[in-house]
Short mmCIF file of C-alpha atoms in Angstrom, two decimals:
data_model
loop_
_atom_site.label_atom_id
_atom_site.label_comp_id
_atom_site.label_asym_id
_atom_site.label_seq_id
_atom_site.Cartn_x
_atom_site.Cartn_y
_atom_site.Cartn_z
CA UNK A 1 49.08 191.00 70.77
CA UNK A 2 50.27 187.40 70.64
CA UNK A 3 49.83 185.48 67.41
CA UNK A 4 49.06 182.32 69.39
CA UNK A 5 46.02 184.11 70.85
CA UNK A 6 44.47 185.22 67.54
CA UNK A 7 41.08 183.64 67.05
CA UNK A 8 38.28 183.91 64.50
CA UNK A 9 36.76 187.36 64.86
CA UNK A 10 39.85 189.06 66.32
CA UNK A 11 41.02 192.25 64.68
CA UNK A 12 44.51 193.51 63.87
CA UNK A 13 45.17 197.20 63.29
CA UNK A 14 41.42 197.66 63.89
CA UNK A 15 40.56 196.92 60.25
CA UNK A 16 41.69 193.32 59.62
CA UNK A 17 39.24 190.75 60.99
CA UNK A 18 40.45 187.16 61.26
CA UNK A 19 38.14 184.86 59.28
CA UNK A 20 40.17 181.65 58.95
CA UNK A 21 43.42 180.10 60.18
CA UNK A 22 45.18 179.04 56.98
CA UNK A 23 48.16 177.16 58.40
CA UNK A 24 51.81 177.48 59.33
CA UNK A 25 54.48 178.93 57.05
CA UNK A 26 58.10 180.06 57.26
CA UNK A 27 57.09 183.04 59.39
CA UNK A 28 54.56 181.31 61.58
CA UNK A 29 50.78 181.13 61.28
CA UNK A 30 48.96 182.73 58.34
CA UNK A 31 45.40 184.00 58.66
CA UNK A 32 42.74 184.84 56.12
CA UNK A 33 41.38 188.26 57.08
CA UNK A 34 38.73 190.67 55.84
CA UNK A 35 39.86 194.26 55.36
CA UNK A 36 36.93 196.38 56.54
CA UNK A 37 38.57 199.57 55.26
CA UNK A 38 38.87 198.28 51.67
CA UNK A 39 36.21 195.54 51.71
CA UNK A 40 38.58 192.85 50.45
CA UNK A 41 40.20 189.64 51.64
CA UNK A 42 43.87 189.22 52.46
CA UNK A 43 46.38 186.97 54.16
CA UNK A 44 47.78 188.28 57.44
CA UNK A 45 51.35 187.41 58.37
CA UNK A 46 52.77 188.29 61.79
CA UNK A 47 56.40 188.21 62.80
CA UNK A 48 56.48 185.22 65.21
CA UNK A 49 56.88 185.92 68.90
CA UNK A 50 60.48 184.59 69.31
CA UNK A 51 61.65 186.72 66.37
CA UNK A 52 59.85 189.96 67.18
CA UNK A 53 61.92 190.29 70.36
CA UNK A 54 64.93 190.97 68.10
CA UNK A 55 64.77 194.53 66.82
CA UNK A 56 67.00 193.73 63.82
CA UNK A 57 64.56 191.04 62.65
CA UNK A 58 61.58 193.34 63.14
CA UNK A 59 63.30 195.96 61.00
CA UNK A 60 64.18 193.34 58.34
CA UNK A 61 60.54 192.14 58.30
CA UNK A 62 59.22 195.67 57.69
CA UNK A 63 61.85 196.45 55.05
CA UNK A 64 61.27 193.17 53.18
CA UNK A 65 57.51 193.56 52.89
CA UNK A 66 57.75 197.25 52.00
CA UNK A 67 60.11 196.31 49.16
CA UNK A 68 57.66 193.65 48.00
CA UNK A 69 54.82 196.18 48.26
CA UNK A 70 56.55 198.42 45.73
CA UNK A 71 57.17 195.58 43.26
CA UNK A 72 55.01 195.59 40.15
CA UNK A 73 54.88 192.09 38.70
CA UNK A 74 51.88 189.84 38.14
CA UNK A 75 53.84 186.70 39.02
CA UNK A 76 53.81 187.37 42.78
CA UNK A 77 51.18 187.69 45.44
CA UNK A 78 50.86 191.43 46.05
CA UNK A 79 51.62 192.97 49.45
CA UNK A 80 48.63 195.13 50.37
CA UNK A 81 49.74 196.63 53.68
CA UNK A 82 52.66 196.69 56.11
CA UNK A 83 52.47 197.99 59.65
CA UNK A 84 52.80 197.47 63.40
CA UNK A 85 49.99 196.82 65.85
CA UNK A 86 50.68 196.85 69.58
CA UNK A 87 54.39 196.37 68.93
CA UNK A 88 53.89 193.44 66.54
CA UNK A 89 55.02 193.86 62.90
CA UNK A 90 52.51 192.53 60.38
CA UNK A 91 51.96 192.33 56.64
CA UNK A 92 48.80 191.73 54.66
CA UNK A 93 49.27 189.89 51.36
CA UNK A 94 46.85 189.37 48.49
CA UNK A 95 44.51 186.41 49.03
CA UNK A 96 44.86 184.30 45.90
CA UNK A 97 41.57 182.90 44.62
CA UNK A 98 42.82 179.62 43.26
CA UNK A 99 44.42 176.31 44.15
CA UNK A 100 47.91 175.93 45.45
CA UNK A 101 49.96 173.42 43.52
CA UNK A 102 49.94 171.25 46.66
CA UNK A 103 46.13 171.24 46.68
CA UNK A 104 46.09 170.25 43.01
CA UNK A 105 48.60 167.45 43.64
CA UNK A 106 46.49 166.14 46.52
CA UNK A 107 43.29 166.27 44.46
CA UNK A 108 44.93 164.48 41.54
CA UNK A 109 46.41 161.85 43.85
CA UNK A 110 43.04 161.22 45.48
CA UNK A 111 41.62 160.66 42.00
CA UNK A 112 44.37 158.14 41.17
CA UNK A 113 46.32 160.54 38.92
CA UNK A 114 49.41 161.22 41.02
CA UNK A 115 51.66 161.62 37.97
CA UNK A 116 51.39 164.60 35.63
CA UNK A 117 52.14 164.51 31.90
CA UNK A 118 55.37 166.01 30.61
CA UNK A 119 53.40 168.70 28.76
CA UNK A 120 51.66 169.75 31.99
CA UNK A 121 54.93 169.86 33.91
CA UNK A 122 56.74 171.83 31.21
CA UNK A 123 53.93 174.41 31.19
CA UNK A 124 54.01 174.79 34.98
CA UNK A 125 57.82 175.01 35.06
CA UNK A 126 57.77 177.60 32.27
CA UNK A 127 55.35 179.90 34.12
CA UNK A 128 57.28 179.58 37.37
CA UNK A 129 60.47 180.23 35.44
CA UNK A 130 59.18 183.40 33.79
CA UNK A 131 58.50 184.90 37.22
CA UNK A 132 61.88 183.76 38.53
CA UNK A 133 63.64 185.46 35.62
CA UNK A 134 62.28 188.78 36.91
CA UNK A 135 63.13 187.94 40.52
CA UNK A 136 66.67 186.81 39.68
CA UNK A 137 67.57 190.30 38.48
CA UNK A 138 67.89 191.38 42.10
CA UNK A 139 67.57 188.28 44.27
CA UNK A 140 66.07 184.82 44.47
CA UNK A 141 63.05 183.05 45.98
CA UNK A 142 64.80 180.53 48.22
CA UNK A 143 61.69 178.69 49.44
CA UNK A 144 60.06 177.18 46.36
CA UNK A 145 57.65 174.36 47.17
CA UNK A 146 54.17 173.33 45.96
CA UNK A 147 52.55 175.29 48.82
CA UNK A 148 54.03 178.55 47.47
CA UNK A 149 52.87 178.04 43.86
CA UNK A 150 49.30 179.13 43.14
CA UNK A 151 47.34 178.26 40.01
CA UNK A 152 44.94 181.06 39.11
CA UNK A 153 42.58 181.06 36.12
CA UNK A 154 44.87 183.31 34.06
CA UNK A 155 48.37 182.57 35.37
CA UNK A 156 50.59 181.06 38.07
CA UNK A 157 51.69 183.20 41.03
CA UNK A 158 54.41 182.66 43.62
CA UNK A 159 54.24 183.50 47.31
CA UNK A 160 56.70 183.79 50.22
CA UNK A 161 59.70 184.81 48.14
CA UNK A 162 62.81 186.21 49.79
CA UNK A 163 62.32 184.91 53.33
CA UNK A 164 66.12 184.77 53.71
CA UNK A 165 66.05 188.58 53.60
CA UNK A 166 64.32 188.51 56.99
CA UNK A 167 65.80 185.57 58.85
CA UNK A 168 69.53 184.93 59.19
CA UNK A 169 70.41 182.17 56.68
CA UNK A 170 71.24 179.60 59.35
CA UNK A 171 67.97 180.22 61.18
CA UNK A 172 66.01 180.07 57.91
CA UNK A 173 67.57 176.66 57.22
CA UNK A 174 66.63 175.38 60.66
CA UNK A 175 63.03 176.51 60.18
CA UNK A 176 62.76 174.90 56.74
CA UNK A 177 64.19 171.47 57.58
CA UNK A 178 61.65 171.09 60.36
CA UNK A 179 58.88 171.28 57.76
CA UNK A 180 58.40 167.95 55.97
CA UNK A 181 56.58 169.70 53.12
CA UNK A 182 59.56 172.01 52.50
CA UNK A 183 62.68 169.89 53.12
CA UNK A 184 62.64 167.87 49.82
CA UNK A 185 62.64 171.10 47.78
CA UNK A 186 65.50 172.70 49.71
CA UNK A 187 68.81 172.82 47.84
CA UNK A 188 71.72 171.25 49.80
CA UNK A 189 73.66 174.52 50.00
CA UNK A 190 70.89 176.09 52.09
CA UNK A 191 72.10 173.73 54.83
CA UNK A 192 75.79 173.43 54.02
CA UNK A 193 76.62 177.02 53.08
CA UNK A 194 73.57 179.22 53.78
CA UNK A 195 75.43 182.53 53.64
CA UNK A 196 76.41 181.97 50.01
CA UNK A 197 73.08 180.80 48.63
CA UNK A 198 72.23 182.33 45.26
CA UNK A 199 69.73 181.88 42.45
CA UNK A 200 70.88 178.30 41.78
CA UNK A 201 68.74 177.35 44.78
CA UNK A 202 65.62 178.18 42.74
CA UNK A 203 66.74 176.05 39.80
CA UNK A 204 66.95 173.14 42.25
CA UNK A 205 63.50 174.06 43.62
CA UNK A 206 61.80 174.16 40.20
CA UNK A 207 63.44 170.87 39.21
CA UNK A 208 62.36 169.25 42.49
CA UNK A 209 58.76 170.34 41.85
CA UNK A 210 58.94 169.01 38.28
CA UNK A 211 60.32 165.70 39.57
CA UNK A 212 57.48 165.41 42.09
CA UNK A 213 54.85 166.07 39.42
CA UNK A 214 56.34 163.54 37.01
CA UNK A 215 57.07 160.75 39.49
CA UNK A 216 54.46 161.26 42.18
CA UNK A 217 57.19 161.45 44.85
CA UNK A 218 59.66 164.19 45.81
CA UNK A 219 63.29 163.55 44.81
CA UNK A 220 65.42 161.47 47.14
CA UNK A 221 69.16 162.00 47.80
CA UNK A 222 70.36 161.17 45.20
CA UNK A 223 67.25 161.23 42.96
CA UNK A 224 66.04 158.00 41.39
CA UNK A 225 66.00 158.03 37.59
CA UNK A 226 62.52 158.74 36.26
CA UNK A 227 62.89 156.06 33.61
CA UNK A 228 62.71 153.48 36.41
CA UNK A 229 59.39 154.96 37.55
CA UNK A 230 57.57 155.43 34.23
CA UNK A 231 58.28 154.65 30.59
CA UNK A 232 56.07 157.19 28.82
CA UNK A 233 58.30 160.26 29.23
CA UNK A 234 60.25 161.76 26.32
CA UNK A 235 63.93 160.93 26.07
CA UNK A 236 66.21 163.34 27.87
CA UNK A 237 64.00 164.27 30.84
CA UNK A 238 66.27 162.48 33.29
CA UNK A 239 69.44 164.20 32.13
CA UNK A 240 67.82 167.65 32.38
CA UNK A 241 66.40 167.12 35.86
CA UNK A 242 69.49 165.37 37.22
CA UNK A 243 71.63 168.32 36.17
CA UNK A 244 69.20 170.79 37.77
CA UNK A 245 69.10 168.68 40.95
CA UNK A 246 72.87 168.43 41.30
CA UNK A 247 74.07 168.78 44.89
CA UNK A 248 76.72 171.23 43.65
CA UNK A 249 75.21 174.60 42.63
CA UNK A 250 77.76 175.33 39.90
CA UNK A 251 76.97 172.01 38.24
CA UNK A 252 73.35 173.07 37.73
CA UNK A 253 72.08 175.24 34.91
CA UNK A 254 73.57 178.75 34.96
CA UNK A 255 70.16 180.40 34.68
CA UNK A 256 66.49 179.49 34.76
CA UNK A 257 66.19 180.17 31.01
CA UNK A 258 68.91 177.65 30.15
CA UNK A 259 66.97 175.08 32.20
CA UNK A 260 63.74 175.94 30.37
CA UNK A 261 65.59 175.74 27.05
CA UNK A 262 66.67 172.16 27.67
CA UNK A 263 63.15 171.25 28.82
CA UNK A 264 61.83 172.70 25.56
CA UNK A 265 64.37 170.63 23.60
CA UNK A 266 63.08 167.52 25.35
CA UNK A 267 59.53 168.50 24.38
CA UNK A 268 60.58 169.20 20.79
CA UNK A 269 58.65 172.46 20.25
CA UNK A 270 61.00 174.15 17.75
CA UNK A 271 59.32 177.56 17.92
CA UNK A 272 59.71 177.63 21.69
CA UNK A 273 63.31 176.43 21.34
CA UNK A 274 64.15 179.23 18.88
CA UNK A 275 62.72 181.89 21.19
CA UNK A 276 64.56 180.56 24.24
CA UNK A 277 67.86 180.30 22.34
CA UNK A 278 67.62 184.02 21.55
CA UNK A 279 66.66 184.82 25.14
CA UNK A 280 69.58 182.82 26.54
CA UNK A 281 72.02 184.46 24.13
CA UNK A 282 70.84 187.97 25.05
CA UNK A 283 70.86 187.11 28.75
CA UNK A 284 74.41 185.76 28.66
CA UNK A 285 75.72 188.70 26.63
CA UNK A 286 74.20 191.24 29.03
CA UNK A 287 75.53 189.46 32.12
CA UNK A 288 78.98 189.23 30.57
CA UNK A 289 78.90 192.95 29.77
CA UNK A 290 77.85 193.90 33.30
CA UNK A 291 80.37 191.57 34.94
CA UNK A 292 83.18 192.84 32.73
CA UNK A 293 82.29 196.47 33.52
CA UNK A 294 82.15 195.67 37.25
CA UNK A 295 85.54 194.01 37.08
CA UNK A 296 87.09 197.00 35.31
CA UNK A 297 85.55 199.36 37.87
CA UNK A 298 86.97 197.22 40.69
CA UNK A 299 90.42 197.28 39.07
CA UNK A 300 90.29 201.07 38.79
CA UNK A 301 89.32 201.37 42.46
CA UNK A 302 92.28 199.18 43.45
CA UNK A 303 94.63 201.28 41.31
CA UNK A 304 93.28 204.52 42.78
CA UNK A 305 93.63 203.11 46.29
CA UNK A 306 97.21 202.07 45.67
CA UNK A 307 98.05 205.52 44.25
CA UNK A 308 96.46 207.18 47.27
CA UNK A 309 98.45 205.01 49.69
CA UNK A 310 101.64 205.84 47.78
CA UNK A 311 100.95 209.57 47.92
CA UNK A 312 100.18 209.34 51.64
CA UNK A 313 103.42 207.50 52.19
CA UNK A 314 105.37 210.23 50.37
CA UNK A 315 103.64 212.92 52.42
CA UNK A 316 104.44 211.15 55.69
CA UNK A 317 108.16 210.88 54.97
CA UNK A 318 110.27 212.72 57.50
CA UNK A 319 107.40 213.10 59.95
CA UNK A 320 107.79 211.72 63.48
CA UNK A 321 104.64 210.07 64.75
CA UNK A 322 103.76 210.78 68.36
CA UNK A 323 102.54 207.86 70.47
CA UNK A 324 98.81 207.85 71.16
CA UNK A 325 97.75 208.95 74.62
CA UNK A 326 96.73 206.15 76.97
CA UNK A 327 93.74 206.58 79.27
CA UNK A 328 94.70 204.70 82.40
CA UNK A 329 91.21 205.06 83.85
CA UNK A 330 89.53 202.96 81.21
CA UNK A 331 88.83 199.33 81.85
CA UNK A 332 89.69 196.78 79.22
CA UNK A 333 86.80 196.06 76.83
CA UNK A 334 85.07 192.75 77.22
CA UNK A 335 85.61 190.27 74.40
CA UNK A 336 82.79 189.80 71.91
CA UNK A 337 80.43 187.01 72.78
CA UNK A 338 78.31 185.08 70.31
CA UNK A 339 74.81 184.40 71.47
CA UNK A 340 73.39 180.89 71.34
CA UNK A 341 70.34 180.91 69.04
CA UNK A 342 69.02 177.47 69.94
CA UNK A 343 66.59 178.98 72.47
CA UNK A 344 64.67 180.57 69.60
CA UNK A 345 63.14 177.18 68.91
CA UNK A 346 62.38 176.16 72.49
CA UNK A 347 58.72 175.68 73.30
CA UNK A 348 58.87 178.07 76.23
CA UNK A 349 58.80 181.79 75.71
CA UNK A 350 62.07 183.63 76.00
CA UNK A 351 63.02 186.82 77.80
CA UNK A 352 63.14 189.89 75.61
CA UNK A 353 66.68 191.28 75.70
CA UNK A 354 66.15 193.02 72.37
CA UNK A 355 62.53 194.09 72.46
CA UNK A 356 61.23 196.58 69.91
CA UNK A 357 61.76 199.57 72.17
CA UNK A 358 61.52 201.89 69.16
CA UNK A 359 57.90 200.86 68.59
CA UNK A 360 55.49 202.27 71.09
CA UNK A 361 52.77 199.81 72.14
CA UNK A 362 49.20 200.97 72.01
CA UNK A 363 47.30 202.28 69.04
CA UNK A 364 48.23 200.82 65.61
CA UNK A 365 50.88 202.74 63.70
CA UNK A 366 52.26 202.32 60.19
CA UNK A 367 55.98 202.54 59.77
CA UNK A 368 58.58 203.81 57.35
CA UNK A 369 61.77 201.82 56.82
CA UNK A 370 63.69 203.90 59.38
CA UNK A 371 61.07 203.87 62.13
CA UNK A 372 62.53 200.83 63.88
CA UNK A 373 65.71 201.81 65.69
CA UNK A 374 69.10 200.33 64.79
CA UNK A 375 70.40 197.55 66.98
CA UNK A 376 73.14 194.99 67.08
CA UNK A 377 72.33 191.60 65.56
CA UNK A 378 71.21 189.49 68.47
CA UNK A 379 71.21 186.38 66.30
CA UNK A 380 74.94 185.96 65.84
CA UNK A 381 76.03 184.05 62.72
CA UNK A 382 76.49 180.30 63.17
CA UNK A 383 79.29 178.49 61.30
CA UNK A 384 78.14 176.63 58.21
CA UNK A 385 78.91 173.01 57.46
CA UNK A 386 82.34 172.63 55.95
CA UNK A 387 82.48 171.39 52.36
CA UNK A 388 86.22 171.00 52.05
CA UNK A 389 87.71 169.16 49.12
CA UNK A 390 86.06 169.02 45.72
CA UNK A 391 82.53 169.15 47.09
CA UNK A 392 81.71 165.50 46.43
CA UNK A 393 79.45 163.84 48.96
CA UNK A 394 77.59 167.07 49.63
CA UNK A 395 74.26 165.23 49.62
CA UNK A 396 75.44 163.05 52.51
CA UNK A 397 76.68 166.11 54.39
CA UNK A 398 73.30 167.75 53.90
CA UNK A 399 71.56 164.72 55.40
CA UNK A 400 73.88 164.85 58.39
CA UNK A 401 73.05 168.54 58.69
CA UNK A 402 69.33 167.80 58.77
CA UNK A 403 69.82 165.32 61.59
CA UNK A 404 71.99 167.72 63.56
CA UNK A 405 69.63 170.63 63.05
CA UNK A 406 66.50 168.72 63.99
CA UNK A 407 67.81 166.42 66.71
CA UNK A 408 70.82 168.35 68.06
CA UNK A 409 70.63 170.83 70.89
CA UNK A 410 72.21 173.68 68.93
CA UNK A 411 74.47 174.25 65.96
CA UNK A 412 77.23 175.85 68.01
CA UNK A 413 77.95 172.57 69.84
CA UNK A 414 78.90 170.78 66.63
CA UNK A 415 81.67 173.06 65.34
CA UNK A 416 84.54 170.61 65.74
CA UNK A 417 85.20 168.63 62.57
CA UNK A 418 81.92 169.34 60.77
CA UNK A 419 81.98 173.12 60.73
CA UNK A 420 84.33 175.62 59.14
CA UNK A 421 86.42 178.02 61.16
CA UNK A 422 86.47 181.76 61.26
CA UNK A 423 85.87 183.60 57.99
CA UNK A 424 88.88 184.71 56.00
CA UNK A 425 89.97 188.33 55.95
CA UNK A 426 89.48 188.65 52.19
CA UNK A 427 87.23 191.51 51.12
CA UNK A 428 83.73 190.25 50.31
CA UNK A 429 83.37 192.59 47.32
CA UNK A 430 86.40 191.41 45.36
CA UNK A 431 85.56 187.77 45.97
CA UNK A 432 81.96 188.16 44.80
CA UNK A 433 83.07 190.21 41.79
CA UNK A 434 85.46 187.48 40.67
CA UNK A 435 82.78 184.85 41.18
CA UNK A 436 80.19 186.89 39.26
CA UNK A 437 82.59 187.44 36.37
CA UNK A 438 83.48 183.75 36.21
CA UNK A 439 79.81 182.76 36.31
CA UNK A 440 79.01 185.27 33.54
CA UNK A 441 81.80 183.81 31.40
CA UNK A 442 80.42 180.31 31.82
CA UNK A 443 76.92 181.50 30.92
CA UNK A 444 78.29 183.20 27.82
CA UNK A 445 80.04 179.98 26.79
CA UNK A 446 76.87 177.93 27.48
CA UNK A 447 74.78 180.31 25.36
CA UNK A 448 77.28 180.18 22.49
CA UNK A 449 77.41 176.38 22.74
CA UNK A 450 73.60 176.28 22.56
CA UNK A 451 73.71 178.30 19.33
CA UNK A 452 76.39 175.98 17.90
CA UNK A 453 74.27 172.92 18.76
CA UNK A 454 71.25 174.47 17.08
CA UNK A 455 73.26 175.02 13.87
CA UNK A 456 74.56 171.44 13.92
CA UNK A 457 71.03 170.07 14.43
CA UNK A 458 69.35 172.17 11.74
CA UNK A 459 72.20 172.22 9.20
CA UNK A 460 74.36 169.10 9.77
CA UNK A 461 76.57 169.90 6.78
CA UNK A 462 77.46 173.31 8.20
CA UNK A 463 80.28 171.85 10.34
CA UNK A 464 82.50 172.03 7.26
CA UNK A 465 81.86 175.74 6.74
CA UNK A 466 84.88 178.03 7.41
CA UNK A 467 82.85 180.27 9.75
CA UNK A 468 81.77 177.26 11.80
CA UNK A 469 85.32 175.94 12.14
CA UNK A 470 86.69 179.36 13.13
CA UNK A 471 83.93 179.85 15.68
CA UNK A 472 84.58 176.35 17.02
CA UNK A 473 88.21 177.29 17.58
CA UNK A 474 87.23 180.48 19.39
CA UNK A 475 84.77 178.59 21.61
CA UNK A 476 87.42 176.02 22.49
CA UNK A 477 89.79 178.86 23.32
CA UNK A 478 87.14 180.44 25.57
CA UNK A 479 86.68 177.20 27.49
CA UNK A 480 90.44 176.83 27.87
CA UNK A 481 90.83 180.45 29.02
CA UNK A 482 88.26 180.15 31.78
CA UNK A 483 89.96 177.02 33.10
CA UNK A 484 93.22 178.99 33.28
CA UNK A 485 91.53 181.86 35.08
CA UNK A 486 91.61 184.27 32.12
CA UNK A 487 87.94 185.14 32.53
CA UNK A 488 87.79 188.35 30.48
CA UNK A 489 89.58 186.64 27.59
CA UNK A 490 87.04 183.81 27.82
CA UNK A 491 84.15 186.29 27.57
CA UNK A 492 85.71 188.07 24.59
CA UNK A 493 86.39 184.82 22.71
CA UNK A 494 82.91 183.54 23.44
CA UNK A 495 81.32 186.75 22.15
CA UNK A 496 83.37 186.58 18.94
CA UNK A 497 82.37 182.94 18.45
CA UNK A 498 78.72 183.83 19.03
CA UNK A 499 78.89 186.62 16.45
CA UNK A 500 80.35 184.19 13.89
CA UNK A 501 77.72 181.56 14.64
CA UNK A 502 75.00 184.21 14.36
CA UNK A 503 76.33 185.38 10.98
CA UNK A 504 76.45 181.77 9.78
CA UNK A 505 72.90 181.15 11.01
CA UNK A 506 71.60 184.19 9.14
CA UNK A 507 73.34 183.08 5.95
CA UNK A 508 72.00 179.53 6.20
CA UNK A 509 68.48 180.79 6.90
CA UNK A 510 68.70 183.10 3.90
CA UNK A 511 69.83 180.17 1.74
CA UNK A 512 66.83 178.16 2.90
CA UNK A 513 64.48 181.04 2.11
CA UNK A 514 66.05 181.55 -1.33
CA UNK A 515 65.78 177.83 -2.11
CA UNK A 516 62.16 177.75 -0.98
CA UNK A 517 61.36 180.82 -3.08
CA UNK A 518 63.07 179.34 -6.13
CA UNK A 519 61.18 176.08 -5.68
CA UNK A 520 57.88 177.94 -5.39
CA UNK A 521 58.60 179.95 -8.53
CA UNK A 522 59.59 176.82 -10.46
CA UNK A 523 56.41 175.09 -9.36
CA UNK A 524 54.35 178.09 -10.38
CA UNK A 525 55.95 178.18 -13.84
CA UNK A 526 55.35 174.46 -14.29
#
């Protein structure tokens, strides 16, 4: 079966009849199909022909959609079936009966209403954000754009999440930048450092969608201030979106809830603000706890490893090591060769050096995760764009990357000067653990700062309270500690400051309630 040959009326896996060609997505053409076995509609996605010749990508495709199939959350399009037909991996996803956000934008634009109100945008961002909160527990979306946001009668749903779990990051980036509808919503690090993309990419994506809805145009590089486009937006919108659209991931909001909190502050809904403050506080405290526990576990593993090496050294004392035997009949191994991936995007079909030999062609068969045989990665990693220095000018580097990726004959040819060298020998786990712990500390400080700001706004005179001043000192110490690299100290100080601010908040709220009660009683007596 070739996806280019699918026509209206064709069937896949005998039961899925093609009814409509919906368009092209990250993984090629999508088709609306009718499931004759279940009497329902669905969206058929096939692994594109150039990719299915790589057994590792076929296995990743199956694993990704099986994982999505087991997910139970109303914020995503459900995966209804995963299988293989005639050697071609496929997935059938829920057909969403509603408008995509892109369709709504087009309809509004045609009616002369290209710009949405702030209230509309905040509501859309909030629903997207609630789904992302769930997703960010174990991953990220990575491909947010209006085409992947669907407005149903009762809620908003997201589609096509986690495509970077299937395609190598560099290949995913090349696919995305070739799509004019996707490129403006793609965070710069997807191009400059695709292997280290994290959930900050989704904060950029949500902010880019919000910017489009408010201005009528997707954000440029750098984004134009909204106040120059329209004068009816509440104060503070620009500062929130510009932070979320920063070309440096760590300069953006630390979590989707902190972004939504600042949007709520711009809107001025105090009840929503109060709820989000509590959510952000709980989120930061939990992440700090997990990161701290992970760090301690890592330290214990290092200590145990060092003790084991020491004991091995003691045991080996006095022993004479014999030289290893040499097989003179063996030929020297050939050096590793990296395969050029540029041919994946040629118009002509490619030979199949890594065909899915573990999948027998013929009658349709449904697969478990292990049913595609292991293979070496035929899409060798490609060096990412170097971002040496302090990271400034990343937006310009991203634009250069787009030009190179779209116009150039292959990433490998541009290594000199623009691309980083070989990866360092540092263990990935320790580096990511340190980064996670540092990020958790910053989120804890941000959450505590948000609570402090709330107290100052609601009770301006509270800055003179002893608890406030002590907490302020602890928070300052936390910020200083994280700059010096004392991350665990920063977390501890931030948690102590938060506890003091929380105690002060409860006392001030109780005072307000007591005063209100006394006033009501006095009025009743009068």
